[in-house]
PDB file of C-alpha atoms in Angstrom:
ATOM      1  CA  MET A   1       3.676 -23.279 -65.377  1.00  0.00           C
ATOM      2  CA  SER A   2       0.248 -21.838 -65.809  1.00  0.00           C
ATOM      3  CA  VAL A   3      -1.600 -19.750 -63.293  1.00  0.00           C
ATOM      4  CA  ASN A   4      -4.374 -22.353 -62.987  1.00  0.00           C
ATOM      5  CA  VAL A   5      -1.910 -25.126 -62.083  1.00  0.00           C
ATOM      6  CA  SER A   6      -0.246 -22.900 -59.473  1.00  0.00           C
ATOM      7  CA  ARG A   7      -3.640 -22.089 -57.948  1.00  0.00           C
ATOM      8  CA  GLY A   8      -4.526 -25.783 -57.870  1.00  0.00           C
ATOM      9  CA  ILE A   9      -1.299 -26.721 -56.077  1.00  0.00           C
ATOM     10  CA  LEU A  10      -1.826 -23.901 -53.567  1.00  0.00           C
ATOM     11  CA  ALA A  11      -5.422 -24.964 -52.898  1.00  0.00           C
ATOM     12  CA  ALA A  12      -4.456 -28.626 -52.448  1.00  0.00           C
ATOM     13  CA  SER A  13      -1.646 -27.701 -50.078  1.00  0.00           C
ATOM     14  CA  LEU A  14      -4.032 -25.586 -48.020  1.00  0.00           C
ATOM     15  CA  LEU A  15      -6.582 -28.407 -47.830  1.00  0.00           C
ATOM     16  CA  MET A  16      -3.932 -30.874 -46.664  1.00  0.00           C
ATOM     17  CA  LEU A  17      -2.736 -28.471 -43.996  1.00  0.00           C
ATOM     18  CA  LEU A  18      -6.259 -27.831 -42.707  1.00  0.00           C
ATOM     19  CA  SER A  19      -7.186 -31.522 -42.701  1.00  0.00           C
ATOM     20  CA  GLY A  20      -4.064 -32.214 -40.630  1.00  0.00           C
ATOM     21  CA  CYS A  21      -5.313 -29.827 -37.931  1.00  0.00           C
ATOM     22  CA  ASN A  22      -8.562 -31.772 -37.562  1.00  0.00           C
ATOM     23  CA  ALA A  23      -7.026 -35.258 -37.593  1.00  0.00           C
ATOM     24  CA  GLY A  24      -6.465 -35.374 -33.831  1.00  0.00           C
ATOM     25  CA  ASN A  25      -2.799 -36.130 -34.343  1.00  0.00           C
ATOM     26  CA  PRO A  26      -1.274 -36.467 -30.852  1.00  0.00           C
ATOM     27  CA  GLY A  27       2.056 -35.284 -32.198  1.00  0.00           C
ATOM     28  CA  GLY A  28       0.473 -32.276 -33.900  1.00  0.00           C
ATOM     29  CA  VAL A  29       1.117 -28.727 -32.864  1.00  0.00           C
ATOM     30  CA  LEU A  30      -2.414 -27.993 -31.732  1.00  0.00           C
ATOM     31  CA  GLY A  31      -3.362 -31.489 -30.531  1.00  0.00           C
ATOM     32  CA  SER A  32      -6.903 -32.333 -29.517  1.00  0.00           C
ATOM     33  CA  ALA A  33      -8.871 -31.783 -26.346  1.00  0.00           C
ATOM     34  CA  ALA A  34      -8.419 -35.461 -25.462  1.00  0.00           C
ATOM     35  CA  ASP A  35      -4.638 -34.980 -25.438  1.00  0.00           C
ATOM     36  CA  LYS A  36      -4.727 -32.257 -22.766  1.00  0.00           C
ATOM     37  CA  PRO A  37      -4.908 -33.045 -19.060  1.00  0.00           C
ATOM     38  CA  ALA A  38      -8.113 -32.031 -17.330  1.00  0.00           C
ATOM     39  CA  ALA A  39      -7.845 -28.691 -15.572  1.00  0.00           C
ATOM     40  CA  THR A  40      -7.956 -29.005 -11.811  1.00  0.00           C
ATOM     41  CA  PRO A  41      -9.545 -26.089 -10.007  1.00  0.00           C
ATOM     42  CA  ALA A  42      -7.345 -24.377  -7.455  1.00  0.00           C
ATOM     43  CA  VAL A  43      -8.771 -24.924  -4.006  1.00  0.00           C
ATOM     44  CA  ASN A  44      -7.493 -23.030  -1.023  1.00  0.00           C
ATOM     45  CA  ALA A  45      -9.055 -24.234   2.202  1.00  0.00           C
ATOM     46  CA  ALA A  46      -8.062 -21.038   4.012  1.00  0.00           C
ATOM     47  CA  ALA A  47      -9.606 -18.758   1.398  1.00  0.00           C
ATOM     48  CA  ALA A  48     -12.750 -16.979   2.445  1.00  0.00           C
ATOM     49  CA  VAL A  49     -14.654 -14.047   1.119  1.00  0.00           C
ATOM     50  CA  GLN A  50     -13.704 -11.116   3.289  1.00  0.00           C
ATOM     51  CA  GLY A  51     -16.343  -8.716   4.464  1.00  0.00           C
ATOM     52  CA  PHE A  52     -15.809  -5.057   5.162  1.00  0.00           C
ATOM     53  CA  CYS A  53     -12.223  -3.720   5.357  1.00  0.00           C
ATOM     54  CA  PRO A  54     -12.237  -0.112   6.620  1.00  0.00           C
ATOM     55  CA  PRO A  55     -10.740   2.563   4.360  1.00  0.00           C
ATOM     56  CA  ILE A  56      -7.666   4.572   5.359  1.00  0.00           C
ATOM     57  CA  THR A  57      -7.823   8.349   5.484  1.00  0.00           C
ATOM     58  CA  LEU A  58      -5.235  11.070   5.994  1.00  0.00           C
ATOM     59  CA  ARG A  59      -6.854  13.831   8.040  1.00  0.00           C
ATOM     60  CA  ASP A  60      -6.288  17.440   7.054  1.00  0.00           C
ATOM     61  CA  GLY A  61      -3.248  18.864   8.782  1.00  0.00           C
ATOM     62  CA  THR A  62      -1.761  15.474   9.758  1.00  0.00           C
ATOM     63  CA  ALA A  63      -0.082  14.485   6.486  1.00  0.00           C
ATOM     64  CA  TYR A  64       2.870  16.846   7.052  1.00  0.00           C
ATOM     65  CA  HIS A  65       5.316  17.168   9.925  1.00  0.00           C
ATOM     66  CA  ARG A  66       8.021  19.825  10.185  1.00  0.00           C
ATOM     67  CA  VAL A  67      10.797  20.057  12.782  1.00  0.00           C
ATOM     68  CA  TYR A  68      12.773  23.256  13.404  1.00  0.00           C
ATOM     69  CA  ALA A  69      16.185  23.841  14.967  1.00  0.00           C
ATOM     70  CA  LYS A  70      16.161  24.446  18.712  1.00  0.00           C
ATOM     71  CA  GLY A  71      14.493  27.712  19.623  1.00  0.00           C
ATOM     72  CA  ALA A  72      13.124  28.388  16.124  1.00  0.00           C
ATOM     73  CA  LYS A  73       9.501  28.166  15.051  1.00  0.00           C
ATOM     74  CA  ASP A  74       7.952  28.904  11.665  1.00  0.00           C
ATOM     75  CA  ASP A  75      11.299  30.130  10.278  1.00  0.00           C
ATOM     76  CA  PRO A  76      11.916  28.427   6.896  1.00  0.00           C
ATOM     77  CA  ALA A  77      15.680  28.945   7.277  1.00  0.00           C
ATOM     78  CA  LYS A  78      15.681  26.876  10.497  1.00  0.00           C
ATOM     79  CA  VAL A  79      13.894  23.744   9.220  1.00  0.00           C
ATOM     80  CA  VAL A  80      15.743  20.540  10.184  1.00  0.00           C
ATOM     81  CA  TYR A  81      13.453  18.215   8.212  1.00  0.00           C
ATOM     82  CA  GLN A  82       9.965  17.884   6.822  1.00  0.00           C
ATOM     83  CA  ALA A  83       8.123  14.589   6.506  1.00  0.00           C
ATOM     84  CA  SER A  84       5.006  13.883   4.467  1.00  0.00           C
ATOM     85  CA  LEU A  85       2.588  10.979   4.066  1.00  0.00           C
ATOM     86  CA  ALA A  86       0.929  10.143   0.750  1.00  0.00           C
ATOM     87  CA  ASP A  87      -0.287   6.801  -0.582  1.00  0.00           C
ATOM     88  CA  THR A  88      -2.096   4.342   1.677  1.00  0.00           C
ATOM     89  CA  THR A  89      -3.275   0.765   1.444  1.00  0.00           C
ATOM     90  CA  ARG A  90      -4.687  -1.873   3.780  1.00  0.00           C
ATOM     91  CA  SER A  91      -5.616  -5.508   4.063  1.00  0.00           C
ATOM     92  CA  CYS A  92      -7.855  -7.247   6.558  1.00  0.00           C
ATOM     93  CA  THR A  93      -8.006 -10.673   8.153  1.00  0.00           C
ATOM     94  CA  ARG A  94     -11.132 -11.656  10.029  1.00  0.00           C
ATOM     95  CA  SER A  95     -11.627 -14.279  12.714  1.00  0.00           C
ATOM     96  CA  GLU A  96     -14.836 -15.018  14.614  1.00  0.00           C
ATOM     97  CA  THR A  97     -14.083 -12.357  17.223  1.00  0.00           C
ATOM     98  CA  THR A  98     -11.555  -9.932  15.712  1.00  0.00           C
ATOM     99  CA  LEU A  99     -10.653  -8.015  12.596  1.00  0.00           C
ATOM    100  CA  THR A 100      -6.938  -7.417  12.047  1.00  0.00           C
ATOM    101  CA  ILE A 101      -6.219  -4.469   9.777  1.00  0.00           C
ATOM    102  CA  THR A 102      -2.741  -4.156   8.277  1.00  0.00           C
ATOM    103  CA  ALA A 103      -2.497  -0.440   7.510  1.00  0.00           C
ATOM    104  CA  MET A 104       0.330   0.919   5.369  1.00  0.00           C
ATOM    105  CA  VAL A 105       1.305   4.427   4.360  1.00  0.00           C
ATOM    106  CA  GLN A 106       4.131   5.611   2.113  1.00  0.00           C
ATOM    107  CA  GLY A 107       6.078   8.617   3.282  1.00  0.00           C
ATOM    108  CA  ARG A 108       8.977  10.866   2.486  1.00  0.00           C
ATOM    109  CA  LEU A 109      11.546  12.673   4.607  1.00  0.00           C
ATOM    110  CA  VAL A 110      13.318  15.760   3.223  1.00  0.00           C
ATOM    111  CA  ALA A 111      16.127  17.688   4.916  1.00  0.00           C
ATOM    112  CA  GLY A 112      15.756  21.406   5.474  1.00  0.00           C
ATOM    113  CA  PRO A 113      18.492  24.074   5.591  1.00  0.00           C
ATOM    114  CA  GLU A 114      19.479  22.934   9.116  1.00  0.00           C
ATOM    115  CA  GLY A 115      19.266  19.219   8.242  1.00  0.00           C
ATOM    116  CA  LYS A 116      22.014  16.695   8.881  1.00  0.00           C
ATOM    117  CA  PRO A 117      22.198  12.962   8.185  1.00  0.00           C
ATOM    118  CA  GLY A 118      20.930  10.784  11.008  1.00  0.00           C
ATOM    119  CA  GLN A 119      18.008   8.853  12.431  1.00  0.00           C
ATOM    120  CA  PHE A 120      14.790  10.694  13.157  1.00  0.00           C
ATOM    121  CA  ASN A 121      11.731   9.437  15.036  1.00  0.00           C
ATOM    122  CA  LEU A 122       8.513  10.403  13.270  1.00  0.00           C
ATOM    123  CA  PRO A 123       5.409  10.549  15.508  1.00  0.00           C
ATOM    124  CA  ILE A 124       2.796   8.582  13.537  1.00  0.00           C
ATOM    125  CA  ARG A 125      -0.643   7.932  15.047  1.00  0.00           C
ATOM    126  CA  VAL A 126      -3.007   5.222  13.860  1.00  0.00           C
ATOM    127  CA  ALA A 127      -6.586   5.596  15.041  1.00  0.00           C
ATOM    128  CA  VAL A 128      -9.668   3.550  14.200  1.00  0.00           C
ATOM    129  CA  THR A 129     -13.043   5.242  14.572  1.00  0.00           C
ATOM    130  CA  GLU A 130     -16.559   3.927  14.211  1.00  0.00           C
ATOM    131  CA  GLY A 131     -18.601   7.028  13.592  1.00  0.00           C
ATOM    132  CA  GLU A 132     -17.577   9.361  16.437  1.00  0.00           C
ATOM    133  CA  LYS A 133     -16.378   6.545  18.735  1.00  0.00           C
ATOM    134  CA  VAL A 134     -12.616   5.853  18.925  1.00  0.00           C
ATOM    135  CA  VAL A 135     -12.078   2.077  18.805  1.00  0.00           C
ATOM    136  CA  PHE A 136      -8.248   2.146  18.705  1.00  0.00           C
ATOM    137  CA  SER A 137      -5.565   4.822  18.949  1.00  0.00           C
ATOM    138  CA  GLU A 138      -1.801   4.411  19.212  1.00  0.00           C
ATOM    139  CA  LEU A 139       1.130   6.761  18.720  1.00  0.00           C
ATOM    140  CA  THR A 140       4.334   5.192  17.354  1.00  0.00           C
ATOM    141  CA  GLN A 141       7.746   6.831  17.208  1.00  0.00           C
ATOM    142  CA  PHE A 142       8.762   5.477  13.800  1.00  0.00           C
ATOM    143  CA  PRO A 143      12.544   5.613  13.119  1.00  0.00           C
ATOM    144  CA  VAL A 144      13.671   6.779   9.668  1.00  0.00           C
ATOM    145  CA  THR A 145      17.329   7.145   8.715  1.00  0.00           C
ATOM    146  CA  MET A 146      18.358   9.950   6.395  1.00  0.00           C
ATOM    147  CA  THR A 147      21.757   9.223   4.855  1.00  0.00           C
ATOM    148  CA  ASP A 148      21.967  12.030   2.297  1.00  0.00           C
ATOM    149  CA  VAL A 149      20.525  15.493   2.938  1.00  0.00           C
ATOM    150  CA  ALA A 150      20.598  16.252  -0.798  1.00  0.00           C
ATOM    151  CA  GLN A 151      18.024  13.545  -1.554  1.00  0.00           C
ATOM    152  CA  ALA A 152      14.614  12.667  -0.163  1.00  0.00           C
ATOM    153  CA  THR A 153      14.348   9.491   1.916  1.00  0.00           C
ATOM    154  CA  GLN A 154      11.372   7.228   1.154  1.00  0.00           C
ATOM    155  CA  PHE A 155       9.798   5.062   3.876  1.00  0.00           C
ATOM    156  CA  VAL A 156       6.828   2.754   4.417  1.00  0.00           C
ATOM    157  CA  PHE A 157       5.057   2.645   7.768  1.00  0.00           C
ATOM    158  CA  THR A 158       3.093  -0.535   8.564  1.00  0.00           C
ATOM    159  CA  LYS A 159       0.883  -1.145  11.573  1.00  0.00           C
ATOM    160  CA  ASP A 160      -1.261  -4.162  12.467  1.00  0.00           C
ATOM    161  CA  VAL A 161      -4.386  -3.102  14.338  1.00  0.00           C
ATOM    162  CA  THR A 162      -6.804  -5.579  15.927  1.00  0.00           C
ATOM    163  CA  VAL A 163     -10.375  -4.441  16.593  1.00  0.00           C
ATOM    164  CA  PRO A 164     -13.623  -6.296  17.430  1.00  0.00           C
ATOM    165  CA  ALA A 165     -15.049  -8.191  14.436  1.00  0.00           C
ATOM    166  CA  GLU A 166     -18.486  -6.607  14.751  1.00  0.00           C
ATOM    167  CA  ILE A 167     -17.386  -3.114  13.648  1.00  0.00           C
ATOM    168  CA  GLY A 168     -19.751  -1.417  11.228  1.00  0.00           C
ATOM    169  CA  GLY A 169     -19.602   0.213   7.835  1.00  0.00           C
ATOM    170  CA  LEU A 170     -18.838   3.658   9.303  1.00  0.00           C
ATOM    171  CA  THR A 171     -15.435   2.499  10.559  1.00  0.00           C
ATOM    172  CA  LYS A 172     -12.349   4.313   9.234  1.00  0.00           C
ATOM    173  CA  VAL A 173      -8.613   4.041   9.856  1.00  0.00           C
ATOM    174  CA  HIS A 174      -6.856   7.397  10.270  1.00  0.00           C
ATOM    175  CA  ILE A 175      -3.076   7.708   9.881  1.00  0.00           C
ATOM    176  CA  GLY A 176      -1.170  10.913  10.420  1.00  0.00           C
ATOM    177  CA  PHE A 177       1.567  12.741  12.252  1.00  0.00           C
ATOM    178  CA  ASP A 178       0.749  13.574  15.853  1.00  0.00           C
ATOM    179  CA  GLU A 179       3.142  15.106  18.324  1.00  0.00           C
ATOM    180  CA  GLY A 180       0.938  13.884  21.158  1.00  0.00           C
ATOM    181  CA  PRO A 181      -0.188  15.962  24.087  1.00  0.00           C
ATOM    182  CA  THR A 182       1.870  19.056  24.768  1.00  0.00           C
ATOM    183  CA  LYS A 183       4.209  18.728  27.721  1.00  0.00           C
ATOM    184  CA  LYS A 184       3.244  20.677  30.824  1.00  0.00           C
ATOM    185  CA  LYS A 185       5.963  22.930  32.220  1.00  0.00           C
TER     186      LYS A 185
END
C-alpha cells in the first residue's frame, strides 16, 4: 500500500468523523443545542444581598487563658491548662429591625504539668462595639472536655448575637477570654 493511498484513507476517515459531529444526530455523543433542555435559573425567594457584616477581632491579651493549681500564680510547673483562640468566622442575617451575627472562633485546650482529664469551663466574652460604644457584651462559661492530657483538645465556640439593624461600618465583634470582674473579699 502506498503512502498516498494511506493518506487518502486517513483524510477521508477524518472528514467523515467531523461531518458526523455537525449532523445534529440526536444519538451522537455531542448532540446539538436543540437536544439539550433549556437551563432554568436557580431562584431562591429568600435570597437577598446582605449588607455589612461586622468583622471579628481577637483583642491583644484575650486570645490566651491560663489556669494554675490552687495557690499558684505564674509558676509554669503549676499550670493546670492553657486555652487559646485562633481562627474566626461569622455570618449575618438581617431583618428590618435587627442584625443577627453568628460569631465562631476555633480554640484549643492543652493540659499543663498539673492537668488532669475532665470538663473545664472557659470564660469567653463576646462584645459588639460601634466605635467606642458597647452595643452588646456577654460572658459565657463554655464547657470543654479534655479526655487525654497528652493531646490538645480542639473546640469551636459559636454565639448568636442580635443587635439593631442600623449599626454602622465601625462596628466590630470582639471575642476573647475574660475572667470577669474580680471578686471582692
